[in-house]
Amino acid sequence: MKSKKVNFRSVKWPLALALALTLTVAVGLPTFGQKHEIGIGGGIVNYTGDLQQSYRLKYSSPGINAFYRRNVSDAWSFRFQLLLGQIREADAEPYDSFAFKRSAAFSDYFYEASVMAEYTFFDYKSGRGFMDFSPYLFGGIGVMGYTGNSIWRQRNEDTGAWEGKKESHGQIALPTIPFGVGVKYSLNPRFELGIEFGARKVFTDELDNISGLRASDGSSYGHGNPETDDWYYFTGITVSYTFFKVPCPYDFY
């Protein structure tokens, strides 16, 4: 089965704008002592697309992430992140008769590498603020790849019986736009906890490998809409460590 080609004309302007904003903020803002952080985290991955049109927790799958964060001011920071996880869904609770007859399911393993800008609302870690936590927003650009299997039912034209079909699928690199919200909490000057929810816009409808399927009569009804792209979501908890840069003392005279 051929995968749908990504229309880069439709995505190049959002990606270019996100990259321009990232570079502008990175160059224009001053730096401070707590510049560098490293962190790890874990959580759940969810999906919306042809098999599931609304967000639900039933088919949550595990995901882990590791990141480097560069703080360029009390408010702005940039995060370079690697996310690994699984995406899966099934027609176990079909939302219409087409989904019931299709009885499809898929399971993908994926990676995502991204760079994101973060805006933190409150000064929560310098000691000058009035609280030790803050909400934040994030958004950026990334690339993801995946490999997996999909299964579905198809009627045998000779016997009339429903038969199970299985197919492997995957892509190496696709553009994605991650964005979301979170909360950071300072445990002490070096360690902090975070919790966040992020959505990923993927420029393909092939995560579930359903849109290219055909019924026994050759029609594509009930086998997805290739004009609508899939999404996936990561909800996770992180722990990060901040490296301090302590200036050497010097004489004023």
mmCIF file of C-alpha atoms in Angstrom:
data_model
loop_
_atom_site.group_PDB
_atom_site.id
_atom_site.type_symbol
_atom_site.label_atom_id
_atom_site.label_comp_id
_atom_site.label_asym_id
_atom_site.label_seq_id
_atom_site.Cartn_x
_atom_site.Cartn_y
_atom_site.Cartn_z
ATOM 1 C CA MET A 1 0.000 0.000 0.000
ATOM 2 C CA LYS A 2 1.385 3.381 -0.944
ATOM 3 C CA SER A 3 1.569 6.043 1.731
ATOM 4 C CA LYS A 4 0.091 9.440 1.065
ATOM 5 C CA LYS A 5 2.742 11.977 0.093
ATOM 6 C CA VAL A 6 3.182 14.995 2.320
ATOM 7 C CA ASN A 7 2.226 18.263 0.658
ATOM 8 C CA PHE A 8 5.193 20.370 1.732
ATOM 9 C CA ARG A 9 3.711 23.476 0.145
ATOM 10 C CA SER A 10 0.952 23.414 2.748
ATOM 11 C CA VAL A 11 3.340 22.961 5.683
ATOM 12 C CA LYS A 12 6.414 25.004 4.759
ATOM 13 C CA TRP A 13 4.985 28.358 5.888
ATOM 14 C CA PRO A 14 3.899 27.184 9.382
ATOM 15 C CA LEU A 15 7.257 25.472 9.836
ATOM 16 C CA ALA A 16 9.177 28.500 8.587
ATOM 17 C CA LEU A 17 7.216 30.838 10.876
ATOM 18 C CA ALA A 18 7.815 28.616 13.913
ATOM 19 C CA LEU A 19 11.534 28.419 13.135
ATOM 20 C CA ALA A 20 11.783 32.196 12.629
ATOM 21 C CA LEU A 21 10.082 32.902 15.957
ATOM 22 C CA THR A 22 12.372 30.416 17.695
ATOM 23 C CA LEU A 23 15.522 32.025 16.306
ATOM 24 C CA THR A 24 14.268 35.557 17.012
ATOM 25 C CA VAL A 25 13.610 34.861 20.664
ATOM 26 C CA ALA A 26 16.845 32.895 21.087
ATOM 27 C CA VAL A 27 18.962 35.745 19.735
ATOM 28 C CA GLY A 28 17.077 38.653 21.242
ATOM 29 C CA LEU A 29 16.717 37.662 24.901
ATOM 30 C CA PRO A 30 19.420 37.901 27.566
ATOM 31 C CA THR A 31 20.745 34.856 29.382
ATOM 32 C CA PHE A 32 21.074 34.243 33.109
ATOM 33 C CA GLY A 33 22.817 31.900 35.527
ATOM 34 C CA GLN A 34 20.452 28.911 35.439
ATOM 35 C CA LYS A 35 20.801 28.348 31.722
ATOM 36 C CA HIS A 36 21.092 24.608 31.252
ATOM 37 C CA GLU A 37 18.747 21.767 32.238
ATOM 38 C CA ILE A 38 18.533 18.093 31.398
ATOM 39 C CA GLY A 39 15.506 15.960 32.122
ATOM 40 C CA ILE A 40 13.639 12.721 31.607
ATOM 41 C CA GLY A 41 9.984 11.823 31.824
ATOM 42 C CA GLY A 42 7.251 9.356 31.109
ATOM 43 C CA GLY A 43 3.554 9.292 30.422
ATOM 44 C CA ILE A 44 0.859 8.163 28.021
ATOM 45 C CA VAL A 45 0.314 8.540 24.279
ATOM 46 C CA ASN A 46 -3.111 8.835 22.634
ATOM 47 C CA TYR A 47 -4.400 9.171 19.081
ATOM 48 C CA THR A 48 -7.247 10.673 17.084
ATOM 49 C CA GLY A 49 -7.955 9.831 13.467
ATOM 50 C CA ASP A 50 -10.086 7.524 11.362
ATOM 51 C CA LEU A 51 -10.416 4.865 14.079
ATOM 52 C CA GLN A 52 -11.107 7.284 16.907
ATOM 53 C CA GLN A 53 -12.396 10.767 16.206
ATOM 54 C CA SER A 54 -12.291 12.087 19.788
ATOM 55 C CA TYR A 55 -9.659 11.905 22.529
ATOM 56 C CA ARG A 56 -10.096 9.004 24.947
ATOM 57 C CA LEU A 57 -7.919 7.263 27.528
ATOM 58 C CA LYS A 58 -8.943 3.640 26.933
ATOM 59 C CA TYR A 59 -6.227 2.930 24.384
ATOM 60 C CA SER A 60 -3.470 4.916 26.081
ATOM 61 C CA SER A 61 0.032 3.602 25.431
ATOM 62 C CA PRO A 62 3.351 4.288 27.178
ATOM 63 C CA GLY A 63 5.770 7.008 26.135
ATOM 64 C CA ILE A 64 9.128 8.243 27.458
ATOM 65 C CA ASN A 65 11.081 11.400 26.748
ATOM 66 C CA ALA A 66 14.497 12.929 27.367
ATOM 67 C CA PHE A 67 15.311 16.587 26.829
ATOM 68 C CA TYR A 68 17.775 19.432 27.118
ATOM 69 C CA ARG A 69 16.360 22.825 28.046
ATOM 70 C CA ARG A 70 18.179 26.123 27.592
ATOM 71 C CA ASN A 71 16.756 28.962 29.659
ATOM 72 C CA VAL A 72 17.342 32.307 27.990
ATOM 73 C CA SER A 73 15.392 34.394 30.519
ATOM 74 C CA ASP A 74 13.031 33.924 33.444
ATOM 75 C CA ALA A 75 10.162 33.654 30.941
ATOM 76 C CA TRP A 76 11.598 32.089 27.778
ATOM 77 C CA SER A 77 13.360 28.785 27.255
ATOM 78 C CA PHE A 78 14.007 26.301 24.455
ATOM 79 C CA ARG A 79 13.691 22.558 24.707
ATOM 80 C CA PHE A 80 15.339 19.956 22.483
ATOM 81 C CA GLN A 81 13.481 16.688 23.025
ATOM 82 C CA LEU A 82 13.433 13.048 21.981
ATOM 83 C CA LEU A 83 10.135 11.213 22.511
ATOM 84 C CA LEU A 84 9.637 7.457 22.091
ATOM 85 C CA GLY A 85 6.369 5.605 22.445
ATOM 86 C CA GLN A 86 3.537 3.529 21.071
ATOM 87 C CA ILE A 87 0.326 4.582 19.326
ATOM 88 C CA ARG A 88 -2.586 2.146 19.108
ATOM 89 C CA GLU A 89 -6.331 2.116 18.591
ATOM 90 C CA ALA A 90 -9.091 -0.307 17.600
ATOM 91 C CA ASP A 91 -12.721 -0.442 16.521
ATOM 92 C CA ALA A 92 -13.577 -2.228 19.788
ATOM 93 C CA GLU A 93 -16.289 0.377 20.384
ATOM 94 C CA PRO A 94 -17.318 1.337 16.817
ATOM 95 C CA TYR A 95 -18.953 4.725 16.405
ATOM 96 C CA ASP A 96 -20.946 3.738 13.267
ATOM 97 C CA SER A 97 -21.882 0.711 11.155
ATOM 98 C CA PHE A 98 -18.898 1.183 8.848
ATOM 99 C CA ALA A 99 -16.495 0.925 11.775
ATOM 100 C CA PHE A 100 -18.342 -2.142 13.050
ATOM 101 C CA LYS A 101 -17.933 -3.980 9.735
ATOM 102 C CA ARG A 102 -14.350 -2.801 9.330
ATOM 103 C CA SER A 103 -13.282 -4.022 12.808
ATOM 104 C CA ALA A 104 -9.821 -2.532 12.304
ATOM 105 C CA ALA A 105 -6.947 -2.012 14.720
ATOM 106 C CA PHE A 106 -3.359 -0.812 14.544
ATOM 107 C CA SER A 107 -0.263 -0.548 16.713
ATOM 108 C CA ASP A 108 2.721 1.696 15.888
ATOM 109 C CA TYR A 109 6.050 2.343 17.574
ATOM 110 C CA PHE A 110 7.365 5.834 16.916
ATOM 111 C CA TYR A 111 10.098 8.349 17.599
ATOM 112 C CA GLU A 112 9.883 12.131 17.623
ATOM 113 C CA ALA A 113 12.722 14.668 17.676
ATOM 114 C CA SER A 114 11.661 18.270 18.219
ATOM 115 C CA VAL A 115 12.726 21.765 19.219
ATOM 116 C CA MET A 116 10.178 23.831 21.121
ATOM 117 C CA ALA A 117 9.941 27.311 22.603
ATOM 118 C CA GLU A 118 8.448 27.606 26.096
ATOM 119 C CA TYR A 119 6.903 30.652 27.729
ATOM 120 C CA THR A 120 6.711 30.476 31.542
ATOM 121 C CA PHE A 121 4.239 32.909 33.102
ATOM 122 C CA PHE A 122 5.702 33.347 36.611
ATOM 123 C CA ASP A 123 9.201 33.672 38.052
ATOM 124 C CA TYR A 124 9.121 30.494 40.117
ATOM 125 C CA LYS A 125 12.771 29.490 40.544
ATOM 126 C CA SER A 126 14.938 32.596 41.003
ATOM 127 C CA GLY A 127 13.812 33.291 44.575
ATOM 128 C CA ARG A 128 12.406 36.686 43.604
ATOM 129 C CA GLY A 129 8.916 35.395 42.779
ATOM 130 C CA PHE A 130 5.949 34.825 45.062
ATOM 131 C CA MET A 131 5.369 31.126 44.233
ATOM 132 C CA ASP A 132 7.395 28.006 43.462
ATOM 133 C CA PHE A 133 5.363 26.838 40.458
ATOM 134 C CA SER A 134 4.198 28.281 37.156
ATOM 135 C CA PRO A 135 2.049 27.321 34.162
ATOM 136 C CA TYR A 136 3.689 27.464 30.745
ATOM 137 C CA LEU A 137 2.916 27.194 27.041
ATOM 138 C CA PHE A 138 5.062 25.497 24.424
ATOM 139 C CA GLY A 139 5.169 25.023 20.683
ATOM 140 C CA GLY A 140 7.677 24.190 17.998
ATOM 141 C CA ILE A 141 8.623 21.964 15.100
ATOM 142 C CA GLY A 142 9.722 18.352 14.887
ATOM 143 C CA VAL A 143 10.114 15.211 12.849
ATOM 144 C CA MET A 144 8.616 11.794 13.610
ATOM 145 C CA GLY A 145 8.852 8.317 12.175
ATOM 146 C CA TYR A 146 6.957 5.124 12.902
ATOM 147 C CA THR A 147 6.579 1.451 12.078
ATOM 148 C CA GLY A 148 3.752 -0.906 12.928
ATOM 149 C CA ASN A 149 0.982 -3.258 11.884
ATOM 150 C CA SER A 150 -2.697 -2.859 11.090
ATOM 151 C CA ILE A 151 -5.469 -5.453 10.917
ATOM 152 C CA TRP A 152 -9.001 -5.279 9.544
ATOM 153 C CA ARG A 153 -11.846 -7.467 8.346
ATOM 154 C CA GLN A 154 -12.714 -7.966 4.695
ATOM 155 C CA ARG A 155 -15.419 -10.108 3.099
ATOM 156 C CA ASN A 156 -14.193 -12.936 0.876
ATOM 157 C CA GLU A 157 -15.832 -12.478 -2.536
ATOM 158 C CA ASP A 158 -15.957 -16.241 -3.175
ATOM 159 C CA THR A 159 -17.219 -17.556 0.164
ATOM 160 C CA GLY A 160 -18.901 -14.451 1.559
ATOM 161 C CA ALA A 161 -17.128 -14.986 4.894
ATOM 162 C CA TRP A 162 -15.374 -12.225 6.799
ATOM 163 C CA GLU A 163 -11.608 -12.738 6.902
ATOM 164 C CA GLY A 164 -8.914 -11.008 8.907
ATOM 165 C CA LYS A 165 -6.210 -9.094 7.047
ATOM 166 C CA LYS A 166 -2.877 -7.843 8.374
ATOM 167 C CA GLU A 167 -0.400 -5.389 6.888
ATOM 168 C CA SER A 168 2.839 -3.735 7.960
ATOM 169 C CA HIS A 169 3.348 -0.030 7.417
ATOM 170 C CA GLY A 170 5.574 2.878 8.415
ATOM 171 C CA GLN A 171 7.458 6.002 7.395
ATOM 172 C CA ILE A 172 10.946 7.191 8.318
ATOM 173 C CA ALA A 173 10.457 10.950 8.662
ATOM 174 C CA LEU A 174 7.403 13.205 8.697
ATOM 175 C CA PRO A 175 7.079 16.846 9.797
ATOM 176 C CA THR A 176 5.083 17.458 12.948
ATOM 177 C CA ILE A 177 4.054 20.495 14.980
ATOM 178 C CA PRO A 178 3.974 19.900 18.763
ATOM 179 C CA PHE A 179 2.228 22.374 21.072
ATOM 180 C CA GLY A 180 0.553 22.343 24.461
ATOM 181 C CA VAL A 181 0.445 23.476 28.090
ATOM 182 C CA GLY A 182 2.052 22.431 31.355
ATOM 183 C CA VAL A 183 3.013 23.329 34.905
ATOM 184 C CA LYS A 184 6.534 23.474 36.384
ATOM 185 C CA TYR A 185 7.229 23.098 40.107
ATOM 186 C CA SER A 186 10.574 23.914 41.747
ATOM 187 C CA LEU A 187 11.583 21.282 44.308
ATOM 188 C CA ASN A 188 14.827 23.106 45.139
ATOM 189 C CA PRO A 189 17.316 25.282 43.225
ATOM 190 C CA ARG A 190 18.504 22.306 41.158
ATOM 191 C CA PHE A 191 15.526 19.973 40.686
ATOM 192 C CA GLU A 192 12.047 20.587 39.339
ATOM 193 C CA LEU A 193 8.975 18.577 38.439
ATOM 194 C CA GLY A 194 6.791 19.179 35.428
ATOM 195 C CA ILE A 195 3.503 17.923 34.056
ATOM 196 C CA GLU A 196 2.294 18.711 30.557
ATOM 197 C CA PHE A 197 -0.186 17.862 27.846
ATOM 198 C CA GLY A 198 0.877 18.239 24.235
ATOM 199 C CA ALA A 199 -0.817 17.661 20.882
ATOM 200 C CA ARG A 200 1.038 16.698 17.719
ATOM 201 C CA LYS A 201 -0.194 17.683 14.284
ATOM 202 C CA VAL A 202 1.122 15.104 11.797
ATOM 203 C CA PHE A 203 0.963 15.745 8.057
ATOM 204 C CA THR A 204 -0.229 12.268 7.121
ATOM 205 C CA ASP A 205 -3.365 10.156 7.394
ATOM 206 C CA GLU A 206 -1.400 6.901 7.487
ATOM 207 C CA LEU A 207 -0.619 6.400 11.191
ATOM 208 C CA ASP A 208 -3.540 3.968 11.352
ATOM 209 C CA ASN A 209 -3.061 2.664 7.778
ATOM 210 C CA ILE A 210 -6.819 2.732 7.218
ATOM 211 C CA SER A 211 -7.407 5.369 4.535
ATOM 212 C CA GLY A 212 -5.989 3.259 1.718
ATOM 213 C CA LEU A 213 -8.116 0.209 2.476
ATOM 214 C CA ARG A 214 -10.939 -0.872 0.180
ATOM 215 C CA ALA A 215 -14.054 -2.870 0.845
ATOM 216 C CA SER A 216 -14.728 -6.045 -1.132
ATOM 217 C CA ASP A 217 -16.777 -4.092 -3.682
ATOM 218 C CA GLY A 218 -13.878 -1.702 -4.292
ATOM 219 C CA SER A 219 -15.377 1.227 -2.408
ATOM 220 C CA SER A 220 -13.545 3.153 0.294
ATOM 221 C CA TYR A 221 -16.615 3.939 2.415
ATOM 222 C CA GLY A 222 -15.945 3.291 6.060
ATOM 223 C CA HIS A 223 -12.208 3.115 5.523
ATOM 224 C CA GLY A 224 -11.321 6.641 6.564
ATOM 225 C CA ASN A 225 -10.957 10.030 4.985
ATOM 226 C CA PRO A 226 -7.540 10.561 3.348
ATOM 227 C CA GLU A 227 -8.101 14.324 3.363
ATOM 228 C CA THR A 228 -7.959 14.566 7.177
ATOM 229 C CA ASP A 229 -4.638 14.047 8.951
ATOM 230 C CA ASP A 230 -4.007 12.050 12.114
ATOM 231 C CA TRP A 231 -3.005 13.482 15.498
ATOM 232 C CA TYR A 232 -1.275 12.041 18.541
ATOM 233 C CA TYR A 233 -0.925 13.371 22.088
ATOM 234 C CA PHE A 234 1.551 12.989 24.932
ATOM 235 C CA THR A 235 0.637 13.571 28.578
ATOM 236 C CA GLY A 236 3.591 13.177 30.896
ATOM 237 C CA ILE A 237 5.487 13.949 34.073
ATOM 238 C CA THR A 238 9.124 15.093 33.932
ATOM 239 C CA VAL A 239 12.027 15.571 36.319
ATOM 240 C CA SER A 240 14.835 17.950 35.378
ATOM 241 C CA TYR A 241 18.192 19.003 36.816
ATOM 242 C CA THR A 242 19.539 22.562 36.488
ATOM 243 C CA PHE A 243 23.256 23.297 36.102
ATOM 244 C CA PHE A 244 24.372 26.473 37.831
ATOM 245 C CA LYS A 245 27.093 28.764 36.570
ATOM 246 C CA VAL A 246 28.701 30.385 39.617
ATOM 247 C CA PRO A 247 30.867 33.422 38.744
ATOM 248 C CA CYS A 248 34.354 33.629 40.218
ATOM 249 C CA PRO A 249 34.920 36.417 42.789
ATOM 250 C CA TYR A 250 37.057 39.351 41.747
ATOM 251 C CA ASP A 251 38.358 42.573 43.266
ATOM 252 C CA PHE A 252 36.555 45.834 42.579
ATOM 253 C CA TYR A 253 39.738 47.867 43.190
#
